[in-house]
Amino acid sequence: MLRLPTVWYLRVVVQDVCAGGAVSLRAIAAEVNARSILTRRGGRWHVSTVMNLLRRLDAT
């Protein structure tokens, strides 16, 4: 069974990606995809999915 990441895990991943120099939504999506981390629905990351994630992280 494939286990998808939680929002808490993704917070750490995004912080790590940003610390590595990725500043645009496109760069964050590319790096998360390079790490083979799937979205909540099991797909690839896009600018819109990164933007939605960042909004969710701000709300929590």
PDB file of N, CA, C and O in Angstrom:
ATOM      1  N   MET A   1       0.844  -1.177   0.000  1.00  0.00           N
ATOM      2  CA  MET A   1       0.000   0.000   0.000  1.00  0.00           C
ATOM      3  C   MET A   1       0.890   1.241   0.000  1.00  0.00           C
ATOM      4  O   MET A   1       1.811   1.367   0.804  1.00  0.00           O
ATOM      5  N   LEU A   2       0.594   2.171  -0.885  1.00  0.00           N
ATOM      6  CA  LEU A   2       1.334   3.415  -0.984  1.00  0.00           C
ATOM      7  C   LEU A   2       0.851   4.384   0.076  1.00  0.00           C
ATOM      8  O   LEU A   2      -0.347   4.609   0.216  1.00  0.00           O
ATOM      9  N   ARG A   3       1.783   4.908   0.822  1.00  0.00           N
ATOM     10  CA  ARG A   3       1.422   5.847   1.875  1.00  0.00           C
ATOM     11  C   ARG A   3       1.790   7.255   1.431  1.00  0.00           C
ATOM     12  O   ARG A   3       2.949   7.531   1.130  1.00  0.00           O
ATOM     13  N   LEU A   4       0.820   8.137   1.361  1.00  0.00           N
ATOM     14  CA  LEU A   4       1.041   9.497   0.896  1.00  0.00           C
ATOM     15  C   LEU A   4       1.430  10.390   2.061  1.00  0.00           C
ATOM     16  O   LEU A   4       1.034  10.157   3.204  1.00  0.00           O
ATOM     17  N   PRO A   5       2.216  11.432   1.780  1.00  0.00           N
ATOM     18  CA  PRO A   5       2.717  12.286   2.866  1.00  0.00           C
ATOM     19  C   PRO A   5       1.611  13.110   3.523  1.00  0.00           C
ATOM     20  O   PRO A   5       0.624  13.474   2.887  1.00  0.00           O
ATOM     21  N   THR A   6       1.814  13.391   4.798  1.00  0.00           N
ATOM     22  CA  THR A   6       0.884  14.243   5.524  1.00  0.00           C
ATOM     23  C   THR A   6       1.308  15.693   5.372  1.00  0.00           C
ATOM     24  O   THR A   6       2.425  15.998   4.953  1.00  0.00           O
ATOM     25  N   VAL A   7       0.418  16.590   5.705  1.00  0.00           N
ATOM     26  CA  VAL A   7       0.724  18.010   5.593  1.00  0.00           C
ATOM     27  C   VAL A   7       1.878  18.389   6.516  1.00  0.00           C
ATOM     28  O   VAL A   7       2.677  19.264   6.185  1.00  0.00           O
ATOM     29  N   TRP A   8       2.017  17.697   7.631  1.00  0.00           N
ATOM     30  CA  TRP A   8       3.113  18.007   8.561  1.00  0.00           C
ATOM     31  C   TRP A   8       4.463  17.607   7.965  1.00  0.00           C
ATOM     32  O   TRP A   8       5.440  18.333   8.084  1.00  0.00           O
ATOM     33  N   TYR A   9       4.494  16.469   7.308  1.00  0.00           N
ATOM     34  CA  TYR A   9       5.719  16.036   6.637  1.00  0.00           C
ATOM     35  C   TYR A   9       6.052  17.000   5.496  1.00  0.00           C
ATOM     36  O   TYR A   9       7.216  17.358   5.293  1.00  0.00           O
ATOM     37  N   LEU A  10       5.042  17.412   4.768  1.00  0.00           N
ATOM     38  CA  LEU A  10       5.267  18.322   3.641  1.00  0.00           C
ATOM     39  C   LEU A  10       5.781  19.680   4.106  1.00  0.00           C
ATOM     40  O   LEU A  10       6.546  20.328   3.398  1.00  0.00           O
ATOM     41  N   ARG A  11       5.379  20.099   5.295  1.00  0.00           N
ATOM     42  CA  ARG A  11       5.901  21.359   5.841  1.00  0.00           C
ATOM     43  C   ARG A  11       7.424  21.282   5.974  1.00  0.00           C
ATOM     44  O   ARG A  11       8.140  22.191   5.579  1.00  0.00           O
ATOM     45  N   VAL A  12       7.916  20.177   6.500  1.00  0.00           N
ATOM     46  CA  VAL A  12       9.357  19.986   6.671  1.00  0.00           C
ATOM     47  C   VAL A  12      10.046  19.925   5.304  1.00  0.00           C
ATOM     48  O   VAL A  12      11.100  20.519   5.108  1.00  0.00           O
ATOM     49  N   VAL A  13       9.435  19.223   4.359  1.00  0.00           N
ATOM     50  CA  VAL A  13      10.016  19.109   3.022  1.00  0.00           C
ATOM     51  C   VAL A  13      10.110  20.477   2.362  1.00  0.00           C
ATOM     52  O   VAL A  13      11.151  20.840   1.799  1.00  0.00           O
ATOM     53  N   VAL A  14       9.048  21.259   2.421  1.00  0.00           N
ATOM     54  CA  VAL A  14       9.046  22.591   1.793  1.00  0.00           C
ATOM     55  C   VAL A  14      10.086  23.487   2.459  1.00  0.00           C
ATOM     56  O   VAL A  14      10.802  24.232   1.777  1.00  0.00           O
ATOM     57  N   GLN A  15      10.206  23.421   3.765  1.00  0.00           N
ATOM     58  CA  GLN A  15      11.224  24.219   4.452  1.00  0.00           C
ATOM     59  C   GLN A  15      12.618  23.817   3.988  1.00  0.00           C
ATOM     60  O   GLN A  15      13.470  24.671   3.750  1.00  0.00           O
ATOM     61  N   ASP A  16      12.851  22.520   3.828  1.00  0.00           N
ATOM     62  CA  ASP A  16      14.143  22.033   3.365  1.00  0.00           C
ATOM     63  C   ASP A  16      14.417  22.467   1.927  1.00  0.00           C
ATOM     64  O   ASP A  16      15.526  22.889   1.604  1.00  0.00           O
ATOM     65  N   VAL A  17      13.417  22.382   1.081  1.00  0.00           N
ATOM     66  CA  VAL A  17      13.560  22.788  -0.322  1.00  0.00           C
ATOM     67  C   VAL A  17      13.874  24.276  -0.406  1.00  0.00           C
ATOM     68  O   VAL A  17      14.765  24.691  -1.156  1.00  0.00           O
ATOM     69  N   CYS A  18      13.160  25.072   0.361  1.00  0.00           N
ATOM     70  CA  CYS A  18      13.394  26.524   0.345  1.00  0.00           C
ATOM     71  C   CYS A  18      14.773  26.866   0.910  1.00  0.00           C
ATOM     72  O   CYS A  18      15.441  27.771   0.415  1.00  0.00           O
ATOM     73  N   ALA A  19      15.196  26.141   1.914  1.00  0.00           N
ATOM     74  CA  ALA A  19      16.532  26.368   2.481  1.00  0.00           C
ATOM     75  C   ALA A  19      17.616  26.013   1.465  1.00  0.00           C
ATOM     76  O   ALA A  19      18.714  26.576   1.503  1.00  0.00           O
ATOM     77  N   GLY A  20      17.287  25.117   0.555  1.00  0.00           N
ATOM     78  CA  GLY A  20      18.220  24.727  -0.489  1.00  0.00           C
ATOM     79  C   GLY A  20      18.287  25.702  -1.645  1.00  0.00           C
ATOM     80  O   GLY A  20      19.056  25.504  -2.578  1.00  0.00           O
ATOM     81  N   GLY A  21      17.462  26.747  -1.604  1.00  0.00           N
ATOM     82  CA  GLY A  21      17.542  27.790  -2.612  1.00  0.00           C
ATOM     83  C   GLY A  21      16.350  27.919  -3.536  1.00  0.00           C
ATOM     84  O   GLY A  21      16.303  28.844  -4.348  1.00  0.00           O
ATOM     85  N   ALA A  22      15.402  27.018  -3.477  1.00  0.00           N
ATOM     86  CA  ALA A  22      14.220  27.122  -4.331  1.00  0.00           C
ATOM     87  C   ALA A  22      13.305  28.209  -3.778  1.00  0.00           C
ATOM     88  O   ALA A  22      12.901  28.152  -2.629  1.00  0.00           O
ATOM     89  N   VAL A  23      13.016  29.213  -4.592  1.00  0.00           N
ATOM     90  CA  VAL A  23      12.178  30.310  -4.111  1.00  0.00           C
ATOM     91  C   VAL A  23      10.869  30.452  -4.876  1.00  0.00           C
ATOM     92  O   VAL A  23       9.918  31.013  -4.354  1.00  0.00           O
ATOM     93  N   SER A  24      10.796  29.940  -6.097  1.00  0.00           N
ATOM     94  CA  SER A  24       9.561  30.061  -6.867  1.00  0.00           C
ATOM     95  C   SER A  24       8.703  28.814  -6.675  1.00  0.00           C
ATOM     96  O   SER A  24       9.196  27.742  -6.298  1.00  0.00           O
ATOM     97  N   LEU A  25       7.429  28.953  -6.950  1.00  0.00           N
ATOM     98  CA  LEU A  25       6.521  27.809  -6.863  1.00  0.00           C
ATOM     99  C   LEU A  25       6.950  26.714  -7.832  1.00  0.00           C
ATOM    100  O   LEU A  25       6.906  25.532  -7.519  1.00  0.00           O
ATOM    101  N   ARG A  26       7.392  27.112  -9.017  1.00  0.00           N
ATOM    102  CA  ARG A  26       7.844  26.155 -10.026  1.00  0.00           C
ATOM    103  C   ARG A  26       9.081  25.386  -9.536  1.00  0.00           C
ATOM    104  O   ARG A  26       9.185  24.175  -9.717  1.00  0.00           O
ATOM    105  N   ALA A  27      10.005  26.085  -8.907  1.00  0.00           N
ATOM    106  CA  ALA A  27      11.216  25.441  -8.398  1.00  0.00           C
ATOM    107  C   ALA A  27      10.892  24.477  -7.257  1.00  0.00           C
ATOM    108  O   ALA A  27      11.472  23.389  -7.168  1.00  0.00           O
ATOM    109  N   ILE A  28       9.959  24.866  -6.396  1.00  0.00           N
ATOM    110  CA  ILE A  28       9.552  23.983  -5.294  1.00  0.00           C
ATOM    111  C   ILE A  28       8.897  22.728  -5.860  1.00  0.00           C
ATOM    112  O   ILE A  28       9.209  21.614  -5.445  1.00  0.00           O
ATOM    113  N   ALA A  29       8.006  22.896  -6.840  1.00  0.00           N
ATOM    114  CA  ALA A  29       7.338  21.744  -7.461  1.00  0.00           C
ATOM    115  C   ALA A  29       8.361  20.813  -8.103  1.00  0.00           C
ATOM    116  O   ALA A  29       8.283  19.589  -7.942  1.00  0.00           O
ATOM    117  N   ALA A  30       9.315  21.371  -8.812  1.00  0.00           N
ATOM    118  CA  ALA A  30      10.337  20.556  -9.473  1.00  0.00           C
ATOM    119  C   ALA A  30      11.153  19.761  -8.465  1.00  0.00           C
ATOM    120  O   ALA A  30      11.439  18.572  -8.672  1.00  0.00           O
ATOM    121  N   GLU A  31      11.516  20.393  -7.365  1.00  0.00           N
ATOM    122  CA  GLU A  31      12.340  19.703  -6.362  1.00  0.00           C
ATOM    123  C   GLU A  31      11.548  18.618  -5.637  1.00  0.00           C
ATOM    124  O   GLU A  31      12.064  17.534  -5.382  1.00  0.00           O
ATOM    125  N   VAL A  32      10.289  18.899  -5.308  1.00  0.00           N
ATOM    126  CA  VAL A  32       9.475  17.889  -4.629  1.00  0.00           C
ATOM    127  C   VAL A  32       9.243  16.703  -5.572  1.00  0.00           C
ATOM    128  O   VAL A  32       9.303  15.550  -5.151  1.00  0.00           O
ATOM    129  N   ASN A  33       9.015  16.978  -6.861  1.00  0.00           N
ATOM    130  CA  ASN A  33       8.878  15.893  -7.837  1.00  0.00           C
ATOM    131  C   ASN A  33      10.172  15.110  -7.963  1.00  0.00           C
ATOM    132  O   ASN A  33      10.152  13.884  -8.094  1.00  0.00           O
ATOM    133  N   ALA A  34      11.313  15.793  -7.920  1.00  0.00           N
ATOM    134  CA  ALA A  34      12.610  15.113  -8.005  1.00  0.00           C
ATOM    135  C   ALA A  34      12.827  14.183  -6.823  1.00  0.00           C
ATOM    136  O   ALA A  34      13.532  13.176  -6.943  1.00  0.00           O
ATOM    137  N   ARG A  35      12.212  14.500  -5.704  1.00  0.00           N
ATOM    138  CA  ARG A  35      12.313  13.650  -4.514  1.00  0.00           C
ATOM    139  C   ARG A  35      11.288  12.524  -4.519  1.00  0.00           C
ATOM    140  O   ARG A  35      11.172  11.772  -3.556  1.00  0.00           O
ATOM    141  N   SER A  36      10.521  12.437  -5.593  1.00  0.00           N
ATOM    142  CA  SER A  36       9.504  11.379  -5.783  1.00  0.00           C
ATOM    143  C   SER A  36       8.427  11.388  -4.704  1.00  0.00           C
ATOM    144  O   SER A  36       7.945  10.341  -4.279  1.00  0.00           O
ATOM    145  N   ILE A  37       8.050  12.581  -4.253  1.00  0.00           N
ATOM    146  CA  ILE A  37       6.973  12.722  -3.274  1.00  0.00           C
ATOM    147  C   ILE A  37       5.699  13.016  -4.049  1.00  0.00           C
ATOM    148  O   ILE A  37       5.651  13.957  -4.836  1.00  0.00           O
ATOM    149  N   LEU A  38       4.681  12.205  -3.830  1.00  0.00           N
ATOM    150  CA  LEU A  38       3.419  12.370  -4.546  1.00  0.00           C
ATOM    151  C   LEU A  38       2.490  13.324  -3.806  1.00  0.00           C
ATOM    152  O   LEU A  38       2.599  13.506  -2.595  1.00  0.00           O
ATOM    153  N   THR A  39       1.554  13.881  -4.549  1.00  0.00           N
ATOM    154  CA  THR A  39       0.531  14.734  -3.943  1.00  0.00           C
ATOM    155  C   THR A  39      -0.427  13.865  -3.137  1.00  0.00           C
ATOM    156  O   THR A  39      -0.364  12.632  -3.166  1.00  0.00           O
ATOM    157  N   ARG A  40      -1.348  14.504  -2.476  1.00  0.00           N
ATOM    158  CA  ARG A  40      -2.318  13.789  -1.655  1.00  0.00           C
ATOM    159  C   ARG A  40      -3.143  12.809  -2.493  1.00  0.00           C
ATOM    160  O   ARG A  40      -3.557  11.769  -2.015  1.00  0.00           O
ATOM    161  N   ARG A  41      -3.361  13.155  -3.754  1.00  0.00           N
ATOM    162  CA  ARG A  41      -4.126  12.274  -4.644  1.00  0.00           C
ATOM    163  C   ARG A  41      -3.234  11.323  -5.438  1.00  0.00           C
ATOM    164  O   ARG A  41      -3.715  10.623  -6.315  1.00  0.00           O
ATOM    165  N   GLY A  42      -1.944  11.327  -5.148  1.00  0.00           N
ATOM    166  CA  GLY A  42      -1.046  10.393  -5.798  1.00  0.00           C
ATOM    167  C   GLY A  42      -0.451  10.875  -7.108  1.00  0.00           C
ATOM    168  O   GLY A  42       0.096  10.081  -7.865  1.00  0.00           O
ATOM    169  N   GLY A  43      -0.534  12.176  -7.373  1.00  0.00           N
ATOM    170  CA  GLY A  43      -0.015  12.720  -8.625  1.00  0.00           C
ATOM    171  C   GLY A  43       1.273  13.495  -8.446  1.00  0.00           C
ATOM    172  O   GLY A  43       1.880  13.502  -7.376  1.00  0.00           O
ATOM    173  N   ARG A  44       1.682  14.149  -9.539  1.00  0.00           N
ATOM    174  CA  ARG A  44       2.880  14.983  -9.526  1.00  0.00           C
ATOM    175  C   ARG A  44       2.527  16.391  -9.066  1.00  0.00           C
ATOM    176  O   ARG A  44       1.376  16.812  -9.123  1.00  0.00           O
ATOM    177  N   TRP A  45       3.532  17.113  -8.615  1.00  0.00           N
ATOM    178  CA  TRP A  45       3.357  18.477  -8.131  1.00  0.00           C
ATOM    179  C   TRP A  45       3.421  19.463  -9.287  1.00  0.00           C
ATOM    180  O   TRP A  45       4.209  19.313 -10.201  1.00  0.00           O
ATOM    181  N   HIS A  46       2.565  20.483  -9.205  1.00  0.00           N
ATOM    182  CA  HIS A  46       2.519  21.576 -10.174  1.00  0.00           C
ATOM    183  C   HIS A  46       2.504  22.877  -9.383  1.00  0.00           C
ATOM    184  O   HIS A  46       2.375  22.863  -8.150  1.00  0.00           O
ATOM    185  N   VAL A  47       2.609  23.986 -10.082  1.00  0.00           N
ATOM    186  CA  VAL A  47       2.583  25.295  -9.416  1.00  0.00           C
ATOM    187  C   VAL A  47       1.317  25.420  -8.573  1.00  0.00           C
ATOM    188  O   VAL A  47       1.368  25.857  -7.421  1.00  0.00           O
ATOM    189  N   SER A  48       0.186  25.024  -9.136  1.00  0.00           N
ATOM    190  CA  SER A  48      -1.084  25.174  -8.418  1.00  0.00           C
ATOM    191  C   SER A  48      -1.152  24.295  -7.172  1.00  0.00           C
ATOM    192  O   SER A  48      -1.688  24.717  -6.140  1.00  0.00           O
ATOM    193  N   THR A  49      -0.609  23.081  -7.230  1.00  0.00           N
ATOM    194  CA  THR A  49      -0.657  22.213  -6.050  1.00  0.00           C
ATOM    195  C   THR A  49       0.284  22.715  -4.958  1.00  0.00           C
ATOM    196  O   THR A  49      -0.038  22.615  -3.774  1.00  0.00           O
ATOM    197  N   VAL A  50       1.424  23.285  -5.356  1.00  0.00           N
ATOM    198  CA  VAL A  50       2.326  23.880  -4.361  1.00  0.00           C
ATOM    199  C   VAL A  50       1.646  25.092  -3.724  1.00  0.00           C
ATOM    200  O   VAL A  50       1.702  25.267  -2.506  1.00  0.00           O
ATOM    201  N   MET A  51       0.987  25.911  -4.535  1.00  0.00           N
ATOM    202  CA  MET A  51       0.305  27.086  -4.011  1.00  0.00           C
ATOM    203  C   MET A  51      -0.790  26.678  -3.020  1.00  0.00           C
ATOM    204  O   MET A  51      -0.911  27.269  -1.946  1.00  0.00           O
ATOM    205  N   ASN A  52      -1.551  25.648  -3.361  1.00  0.00           N
ATOM    206  CA  ASN A  52      -2.593  25.159  -2.446  1.00  0.00           C
ATOM    207  C   ASN A  52      -1.994  24.626  -1.157  1.00  0.00           C
ATOM    208  O   ASN A  52      -2.535  24.859  -0.071  1.00  0.00           O
ATOM    209  N   LEU A  53      -0.879  23.909  -1.268  1.00  0.00           N
ATOM    210  CA  LEU A  53      -0.208  23.401  -0.062  1.00  0.00           C
ATOM    211  C   LEU A  53       0.250  24.547   0.827  1.00  0.00           C
ATOM    212  O   LEU A  53       0.043  24.520   2.039  1.00  0.00           O
ATOM    213  N   LEU A  54       0.880  25.557   0.240  1.00  0.00           N
ATOM    214  CA  LEU A  54       1.366  26.690   1.036  1.00  0.00           C
ATOM    215  C   LEU A  54       0.217  27.412   1.725  1.00  0.00           C
ATOM    216  O   LEU A  54       0.353  27.845   2.872  1.00  0.00           O
ATOM    217  N   ARG A  55      -0.920  27.506   1.063  1.00  0.00           N
ATOM    218  CA  ARG A  55      -2.098  28.109   1.707  1.00  0.00           C
ATOM    219  C   ARG A  55      -2.565  27.271   2.887  1.00  0.00           C
ATOM    220  O   ARG A  55      -2.925  27.799   3.929  1.00  0.00           O
ATOM    221  N   ARG A  56      -2.570  25.939   2.708  1.00  0.00           N
ATOM    222  CA  ARG A  56      -2.956  25.061   3.805  1.00  0.00           C
ATOM    223  C   ARG A  56      -1.987  25.161   4.968  1.00  0.00           C
ATOM    224  O   ARG A  56      -2.392  25.127   6.134  1.00  0.00           O
ATOM    225  N   LEU A  57      -0.699  25.271   4.656  1.00  0.00           N
ATOM    226  CA  LEU A  57       0.296  25.385   5.718  1.00  0.00           C
ATOM    227  C   LEU A  57       0.144  26.696   6.474  1.00  0.00           C
ATOM    228  O   LEU A  57       0.354  26.734   7.681  1.00  0.00           O
ATOM    229  N   ASP A  58      -0.208  27.772   5.772  1.00  0.00           N
ATOM    230  CA  ASP A  58      -0.426  29.057   6.433  1.00  0.00           C
ATOM    231  C   ASP A  58      -1.642  29.020   7.343  1.00  0.00           C
ATOM    232  O   ASP A  58      -1.693  29.710   8.357  1.00  0.00           O
ATOM    233  N   ALA A  59      -2.626  28.214   6.981  1.00  0.00           N
ATOM    234  CA  ALA A  59      -3.857  28.148   7.752  1.00  0.00           C
ATOM    235  C   ALA A  59      -3.722  27.280   9.008  1.00  0.00           C
ATOM    236  O   ALA A  59      -4.562  27.368   9.895  1.00  0.00           O
ATOM    237  N   THR A  60      -2.662  26.481   9.077  1.00  0.00           N
ATOM    238  CA  THR A  60      -2.522  25.599  10.244  1.00  0.00           C
ATOM    239  C   THR A  60      -1.513  26.132  11.220  1.00  0.00           C
ATOM    240  O   THR A  60      -0.695  26.933  10.962  1.00  0.00           O
TER     241      THR A  60
END
